[in-house]
Amino acid sequence: MSAHFRPRWKVLLICLLVTALAAIPGCGTDDPVGAIDYDADLAYLSPEVLTGEEGVGIVYRRVKDTSAFLAGRDRPVLILLSDRFGALNRTATLLLEQLAYEYQGVIACLRAESSEHPDLMAFCQAGSAPCFALAEKGVLLRTTGGLSAIDEQQVRTMLEGLVSTAG
């Protein structure tokens, strides 16, 4: 009679093993967000508590897969397409960092080097950099096109109606 139950135990053991492996973080899924990299040409600005610091700081994490990142976020994504050596790059990046901090948990912020990501430039309908765009679940909602000056109010207006309160 014990031989009759042996195959069932094997099946049960295999099912338990598969379930356990699926429950392990990172097993079976490939997170599009990688390690901290402040020089990444495509980076998620992640509000995080930094070791040895009080409060939250903005950490740049390399994004490995643009499409998976845009489609997989549970909130809208504010995208900055910038030119690393452009005159407006620093101003645009500082604004994105400020918005990442102010709207943490409400929007996700992504900074991309325009020359390295022409596919993202096309997705955002950006004629030139810098350009801010707002996407949700991989669909473009709004864009500033190319900017000749950084207008903070124009970027904040893109967020109105979509994000009612900052965390």
Coordinates of N, CA and C in Angstrom, one line a residue:
M1 N 0.8 -1.2 0.0 CA 0.0 0.0 0.0 C 0.9 1.3 0.0
S2 N 2.0 1.2 0.6 CA 2.9 2.4 0.7 C 3.4 2.7 -0.7
A3 N 3.6 1.7 -1.6 CA 4.1 1.9 -2.9 C 3.0 2.7 -3.7
H4 N 1.8 2.5 -3.4 CA 0.7 3.2 -4.0 C 0.7 4.7 -3.8
F5 N 1.2 5.1 -2.6 CA 1.2 6.6 -2.3 C 2.5 7.2 -2.7
R6 N 3.5 6.5 -3.0 CA 4.8 7.1 -3.3 C 4.8 8.1 -4.5
P7 N 4.1 7.7 -5.6 CA 4.1 8.7 -6.7 C 3.4 10.0 -6.3
R8 N 2.4 9.9 -5.4 CA 1.7 11.1 -5.0 C 2.6 12.0 -4.2
W9 N 3.4 11.4 -3.4 CA 4.4 12.2 -2.6 C 5.4 12.9 -3.5
K10 N 5.8 12.2 -4.5 CA 6.8 12.8 -5.5 C 6.1 14.0 -6.2
V11 N 4.9 13.9 -6.6 CA 4.2 15.0 -7.2 C 4.0 16.1 -6.2
L12 N 3.6 15.8 -5.0 CA 3.5 16.8 -4.0 C 4.8 17.5 -3.7
L13 N 5.9 16.8 -3.6 CA 7.2 17.4 -3.4 C 7.6 18.3 -4.5
I14 N 7.4 17.9 -5.7 CA 7.7 18.7 -6.9 C 6.9 20.0 -6.9
C15 N 5.6 19.9 -6.6 CA 4.7 21.1 -6.5 C 5.2 22.0 -5.4
L16 N 5.6 21.5 -4.3 CA 6.1 22.4 -3.2 C 7.4 23.0 -3.6
L17 N 8.3 22.3 -4.3 CA 9.5 22.9 -4.7 C 9.3 24.0 -5.7
V18 N 8.5 23.8 -6.7 CA 8.2 24.8 -7.7 C 7.5 26.1 -7.0
T19 N 6.6 25.9 -6.1 CA 6.0 27.0 -5.4 C 7.0 27.7 -4.6
A20 N 7.9 27.0 -3.9 CA 9.0 27.7 -3.1 C 9.9 28.5 -4.0
L21 N 10.3 28.0 -5.1 CA 11.2 28.7 -6.0 C 10.5 29.9 -6.6
A22 N 9.2 29.8 -6.9 CA 8.5 31.0 -7.4 C 8.3 32.1 -6.3
A23 N 8.3 31.7 -5.1 CA 8.2 32.7 -4.0 C 9.5 33.4 -3.7
I24 N 10.6 32.9 -4.1 CA 11.9 33.5 -3.8 C 12.0 34.8 -4.7
P25 N 12.3 35.9 -4.0 CA 12.4 37.2 -4.8 C 13.4 37.1 -5.9
G26 N 13.1 37.5 -7.1 CA 14.0 37.5 -8.2 C 14.0 36.2 -9.0
C27 N 13.5 35.2 -8.4 CA 13.5 33.9 -9.1 C 12.3 33.8 -10.1
G28 N 12.5 33.7 -11.3 CA 11.4 33.6 -12.3 C 11.0 34.9 -12.9
T29 N 11.5 36.0 -12.3 CA 11.2 37.3 -12.9 C 12.5 38.1 -13.1
D30 N 12.6 38.9 -14.1 CA 13.8 39.7 -14.4 C 13.4 41.2 -14.2
D31 N 13.8 41.7 -13.1 CA 13.4 43.1 -12.7 C 14.2 44.0 -13.7
P32 N 13.5 44.9 -14.4 CA 14.2 45.8 -15.3 C 15.0 46.9 -14.7
V33 N 14.9 47.0 -13.3 CA 15.8 48.0 -12.6 C 16.9 47.3 -12.0
G34 N 18.1 47.8 -12.2 CA 19.4 47.2 -11.7 C 20.0 48.0 -10.6
A35 N 21.3 47.9 -10.6 CA 22.1 48.4 -9.5 C 22.2 50.0 -9.6
I36 N 22.7 50.6 -8.5 CA 22.9 52.0 -8.5 C 24.0 52.3 -9.5
D37 N 23.7 53.4 -10.3 CA 24.7 53.8 -11.3 C 24.3 55.2 -11.7
Y38 N 25.0 56.2 -11.2 CA 24.8 57.6 -11.4 C 25.1 58.0 -12.8
D39 N 25.9 57.2 -13.5 CA 26.3 57.6 -14.9 C 25.5 56.8 -15.9
A40 N 24.5 56.1 -15.5 CA 23.7 55.3 -16.5 C 23.0 56.2 -17.5
D41 N 23.0 55.7 -18.8 CA 22.4 56.5 -19.8 C 20.9 56.3 -19.8
L42 N 20.4 55.4 -19.0 CA 19.0 55.2 -18.7 C 18.8 54.8 -17.3
A43 N 18.2 55.7 -16.5 CA 18.2 55.5 -15.0 C 16.8 55.8 -14.4
Y44 N 16.4 55.0 -13.5 CA 15.2 55.2 -12.6 C 15.7 56.0 -11.4
L45 N 15.0 57.1 -11.2 CA 15.4 58.0 -10.0 C 14.5 57.4 -8.8
S46 N 15.2 56.7 -8.0 CA 14.5 56.0 -6.9 C 14.7 56.7 -5.6
P47 N 13.6 57.2 -5.0 CA 13.7 57.8 -3.6 C 14.0 56.7 -2.6
E48 N 15.1 56.7 -1.9 CA 15.5 55.7 -1.0 C 16.2 56.3 0.2
V49 N 16.0 55.6 1.4 CA 16.8 56.0 2.6 C 18.2 55.5 2.4
L50 N 19.1 56.5 2.4 CA 20.5 56.1 2.2 C 21.2 55.7 3.5
T51 N 22.1 54.8 3.4 CA 22.8 54.3 4.6 C 23.6 55.5 5.2
G52 N 23.4 55.7 6.5 CA 24.1 56.7 7.2 C 23.5 58.1 7.1
E53 N 22.4 58.2 6.4 CA 21.8 59.5 6.1 C 20.4 59.5 6.8
E54 N 20.0 60.7 7.1 CA 18.6 60.8 7.7 C 17.7 61.3 6.5
G55 N 16.6 60.7 6.4 CA 15.6 61.0 5.4 C 15.9 60.3 4.1
V56 N 15.2 60.8 3.1 CA 15.2 60.1 1.8 C 16.1 60.9 0.8
G57 N 16.8 60.2 0.0 CA 17.6 60.8 -1.1 C 17.3 60.1 -2.4
I58 N 17.7 60.7 -3.5 CA 17.4 60.2 -4.8 C 18.6 59.4 -5.3
V59 N 18.3 58.1 -5.6 CA 19.4 57.2 -6.1 C 19.1 56.9 -7.6
Y60 N 20.1 56.9 -8.4 CA 20.0 56.6 -9.8 C 20.2 55.1 -9.9
R61 N 19.2 54.3 -10.5 CA 19.4 52.9 -10.7 C 19.3 52.6 -12.2
R62 N 20.2 51.9 -12.7 CA 20.3 51.5 -14.1 C 19.0 50.8 -14.5
V63 N 18.4 51.2 -15.6 CA 17.3 50.4 -16.2 C 17.8 49.6 -17.3
K64 N 17.5 48.3 -17.2 CA 18.0 47.3 -18.2 C 17.1 47.1 -19.4
D65 N 15.8 47.3 -19.2 CA 14.8 47.1 -20.3 C 13.8 48.2 -20.2
T66 N 13.8 49.1 -21.2 CA 12.9 50.2 -21.2 C 11.5 49.8 -21.3
S67 N 11.2 48.9 -22.2 CA 9.8 48.5 -22.4 C 9.2 47.8 -21.2
A68 N 10.0 47.0 -20.6 CA 9.5 46.3 -19.4 C 9.3 47.3 -18.2
F69 N 10.2 48.3 -18.2 CA 10.1 49.3 -17.1 C 8.8 50.1 -17.3
L70 N 8.6 50.6 -18.5 CA 7.4 51.4 -18.8 C 6.1 50.6 -18.6
A71 N 6.1 49.4 -19.0 CA 4.8 48.6 -18.9 C 4.6 48.1 -17.5
G72 N 5.7 47.9 -16.8 CA 5.6 47.2 -15.5 C 5.4 48.1 -14.3
R73 N 5.4 49.4 -14.5 CA 5.2 50.3 -13.3 C 3.8 50.3 -12.9
D74 N 3.5 50.4 -11.6 CA 2.2 50.5 -11.1 C 1.7 52.0 -11.0
R75 N 2.4 52.9 -11.5 CA 2.1 54.3 -11.5 C 2.6 55.0 -12.8
P76 N 2.2 56.2 -13.1 CA 2.7 56.9 -14.2 C 4.2 57.1 -14.2
V77 N 4.8 57.2 -15.3 CA 6.3 57.4 -15.4 C 6.5 58.8 -16.1
L78 N 7.2 59.6 -15.4 CA 7.7 60.9 -15.9 C 9.1 60.7 -16.5
I79 N 9.2 60.9 -17.8 CA 10.4 60.6 -18.5 C 11.1 61.9 -18.9
L80 N 12.4 62.0 -18.6 CA 13.2 63.1 -19.1 C 14.2 62.6 -20.1
L81 N 14.1 63.1 -21.3 CA 15.1 62.8 -22.3 C 16.0 64.0 -22.4
S82 N 17.3 63.7 -22.1 CA 18.2 64.9 -22.0 C 19.4 64.6 -22.8
D83 N 20.2 65.7 -23.1 CA 21.4 65.6 -23.8 C 22.5 65.9 -22.7
R84 N 23.3 64.9 -22.4 CA 24.3 65.0 -21.3 C 25.1 66.3 -21.4
F85 N 25.4 66.8 -22.6 CA 26.3 67.9 -22.7 C 25.5 69.2 -23.1
G86 N 24.2 69.1 -23.1 CA 23.3 70.2 -23.5 C 23.3 71.3 -22.4
A87 N 23.0 72.5 -22.8 CA 23.0 73.6 -21.9 C 21.9 73.5 -20.8
L88 N 20.8 72.8 -21.2 CA 19.7 72.7 -20.2 C 19.7 71.5 -19.4
N89 N 20.6 70.6 -19.6 CA 20.7 69.3 -19.0 C 20.6 69.4 -17.5
R90 N 21.5 70.2 -16.9 CA 21.5 70.3 -15.4 C 20.2 70.8 -14.8
T91 N 19.6 71.8 -15.4 CA 18.4 72.4 -15.0 C 17.2 71.3 -15.1
A92 N 17.2 70.6 -16.2 CA 16.1 69.6 -16.4 C 16.3 68.5 -15.4
T93 N 17.6 68.0 -15.2 CA 17.8 66.9 -14.3 C 17.5 67.3 -12.8
L94 N 17.8 68.5 -12.4 CA 17.5 69.0 -11.1 C 16.0 69.0 -10.9
L95 N 15.2 69.4 -11.9 CA 13.8 69.5 -11.8 C 13.2 68.0 -11.7
L96 N 13.8 67.1 -12.5 CA 13.3 65.7 -12.4 C 13.6 65.1 -11.0
E97 N 14.8 65.4 -10.4 CA 15.1 65.0 -9.1 C 14.1 65.5 -8.0
Q98 N 13.8 66.8 -8.2 CA 12.9 67.5 -7.3 C 11.5 66.8 -7.4
L99 N 11.0 66.5 -8.6 CA 9.7 65.9 -8.8 C 9.7 64.5 -8.3
A100 N 10.8 63.7 -8.5 CA 10.9 62.4 -7.9 C 10.8 62.4 -6.4
Y101 N 11.4 63.4 -5.8 CA 11.3 63.5 -4.3 C 9.8 63.9 -3.9
E102 N 9.3 64.9 -4.5 CA 8.0 65.4 -4.2 C 6.9 64.4 -4.4
Y103 N 7.0 63.7 -5.5 CA 5.9 62.8 -5.9 C 6.2 61.3 -5.7
Q104 N 7.1 61.0 -4.7 CA 7.5 59.6 -4.5 C 6.3 58.8 -4.1
G105 N 6.2 57.7 -4.7 CA 5.0 56.8 -4.5 C 3.9 57.1 -5.4
V106 N 3.9 58.3 -6.1 CA 2.8 58.7 -6.9 C 3.2 58.5 -8.4
I107 N 4.4 58.9 -8.8 CA 5.0 58.8 -10.1 C 6.3 58.1 -10.0
A108 N 6.8 57.5 -11.1 CA 8.1 57.0 -11.2 C 8.8 57.9 -12.2
C109 N 10.1 58.2 -11.9 CA 10.9 59.1 -12.8 C 12.0 58.4 -13.5
L110 N 12.1 58.6 -14.8 CA 13.1 58.0 -15.6 C 13.9 59.1 -16.4
R111 N 15.2 59.0 -16.3 CA 16.1 59.9 -17.1 C 16.8 59.1 -18.2
A112 N 16.8 59.6 -19.4 CA 17.4 58.9 -20.5 C 18.3 59.8 -21.3
E113 N 19.4 59.3 -21.7 CA 20.3 60.0 -22.6 C 19.7 59.9 -24.0
S114 N 19.3 61.1 -24.6 CA 18.6 61.1 -25.9 C 19.4 60.4 -27.0
S115 N 20.7 60.7 -27.1 CA 21.5 60.1 -28.2 C 21.6 58.6 -28.1
E116 N 21.5 58.0 -26.9 CA 21.6 56.6 -26.7 C 20.3 55.8 -26.8
H117 N 19.2 56.6 -26.8 CA 17.9 55.9 -26.8 C 16.9 56.6 -27.9
P118 N 17.3 56.4 -29.2 CA 16.4 57.0 -30.2 C 15.0 56.4 -30.2
D119 N 14.9 55.1 -29.8 CA 13.6 54.5 -29.7 C 12.7 55.2 -28.6
L120 N 13.3 55.6 -27.6 CA 12.5 56.3 -26.5 C 12.2 57.8 -27.0
M121 N 13.1 58.4 -27.8 CA 12.8 59.7 -28.4 C 11.6 59.6 -29.3
A122 N 11.5 58.6 -30.1 CA 10.4 58.4 -31.0 C 9.1 58.1 -30.2
F123 N 9.2 57.3 -29.2 CA 8.0 57.0 -28.3 C 7.5 58.2 -27.7
C124 N 8.4 59.1 -27.2 CA 8.0 60.4 -26.5 C 7.6 61.5 -27.5
Q125 N 7.7 61.2 -28.8 CA 7.5 62.2 -29.9 C 8.3 63.5 -29.6
A126 N 9.6 63.3 -29.3 CA 10.5 64.4 -29.0 C 11.3 64.7 -30.2
G127 N 11.1 66.0 -30.6 CA 11.9 66.4 -31.8 C 13.3 66.7 -31.4
S128 N 13.5 67.1 -30.1 CA 14.9 67.4 -29.6 C 14.9 67.2 -28.1
A129 N 16.1 67.2 -27.5 CA 16.2 67.2 -26.1 C 16.6 68.5 -25.6
P130 N 16.2 68.9 -24.4 CA 15.4 68.1 -23.4 C 14.0 68.0 -23.7
C131 N 13.4 66.9 -23.3 CA 11.9 66.7 -23.4 C 11.4 66.0 -22.2
F132 N 10.3 66.4 -21.7 CA 9.6 65.7 -20.6 C 8.4 65.0 -21.3
A133 N 8.1 63.8 -20.8 CA 6.9 63.0 -21.3 C 6.4 62.2 -20.1
L134 N 5.1 62.0 -20.2 CA 4.4 61.2 -19.2 C 3.8 60.0 -19.8
A135 N 4.1 58.8 -19.3 CA 3.5 57.5 -19.8 C 2.9 56.7 -18.7
E136 N 2.0 55.9 -19.1 CA 1.4 55.0 -18.1 C 1.1 53.6 -18.8
K137 N 1.6 52.6 -18.2 CA 1.5 51.2 -18.7 C 2.0 51.1 -20.1
G138 N 3.0 51.8 -20.4 CA 3.6 51.7 -21.8 C 2.9 52.6 -22.8
V139 N 2.0 53.5 -22.4 CA 1.3 54.3 -23.4 C 1.6 55.8 -23.1
L140 N 2.0 56.5 -24.1 CA 2.3 57.9 -23.9 C 1.1 58.7 -23.7
L141 N 1.1 59.5 -22.6 CA -0.1 60.3 -22.3 C 0.1 61.8 -22.7
R142 N 1.2 62.3 -22.4 CA 1.5 63.7 -22.6 C 3.0 63.9 -22.9
T143 N 3.3 65.0 -23.7 CA 4.7 65.3 -23.9 C 4.9 66.8 -24.1
T144 N 6.1 67.2 -23.8 CA 6.4 68.7 -24.0 C 7.1 68.9 -25.4
G145 N 7.3 67.8 -26.1 CA 8.1 67.9 -27.3 C 9.5 68.3 -27.0
G146 N 10.2 69.0 -27.8 CA 11.5 69.5 -27.4 C 11.4 70.9 -26.8
L147 N 12.2 71.2 -25.8 CA 12.2 72.4 -25.1 C 13.4 73.3 -25.4
S148 N 13.1 74.6 -25.6 CA 14.3 75.5 -25.7 C 14.6 76.2 -24.4
A149 N 13.7 76.0 -23.4 CA 13.9 76.5 -22.0 C 13.1 75.6 -21.1
I150 N 13.6 75.4 -19.9 CA 12.9 74.5 -19.0 C 11.8 75.4 -18.2
D151 N 10.6 75.0 -18.5 CA 9.5 75.7 -17.8 C 8.9 74.7 -16.8
E152 N 9.2 74.9 -15.5 CA 8.8 74.1 -14.5 C 7.3 74.0 -14.4
Q153 N 6.6 75.1 -14.6 CA 5.1 75.1 -14.5 C 4.5 74.2 -15.6
Q154 N 5.1 74.2 -16.8 CA 4.6 73.4 -17.9 C 4.8 71.9 -17.6
V155 N 5.9 71.5 -16.9 CA 6.1 70.1 -16.6 C 5.1 69.7 -15.4
R156 N 4.9 70.6 -14.5 CA 4.0 70.4 -13.4 C 2.5 70.3 -13.9
T157 N 2.2 71.0 -14.9 CA 0.9 71.0 -15.5 C 0.6 69.6 -16.2
M158 N 1.7 69.0 -16.7 CA 1.5 67.7 -17.3 C 1.0 66.7 -16.2
L159 N 1.4 66.9 -15.0 CA 1.1 66.0 -13.9 C -0.3 66.3 -13.3
E160 N -0.9 67.4 -13.5 CA -2.2 67.8 -13.0 C -3.3 66.8 -13.5
G161 N -4.2 66.5 -12.6 CA -5.3 65.6 -13.0 C -4.9 64.2 -13.0
L162 N -3.6 63.9 -13.1 CA -3.2 62.5 -13.1 C -2.7 62.2 -11.7
V163 N -2.0 63.1 -11.1 CA -1.5 63.0 -9.7 C -2.1 64.1 -8.9
S164 N -3.0 63.7 -8.0 CA -3.7 64.8 -7.2 C -3.0 65.3 -6.0
T165 N -2.2 64.4 -5.4 CA -1.5 64.8 -4.2 C -0.1 64.2 -4.2
A166 N 0.8 65.0 -3.8 CA 2.2 64.4 -3.6 C 2.3 63.8 -2.2
G167 N 3.1 62.7 -2.2 CA 3.3 62.0 -0.9 C 4.2 62.7 -0.1

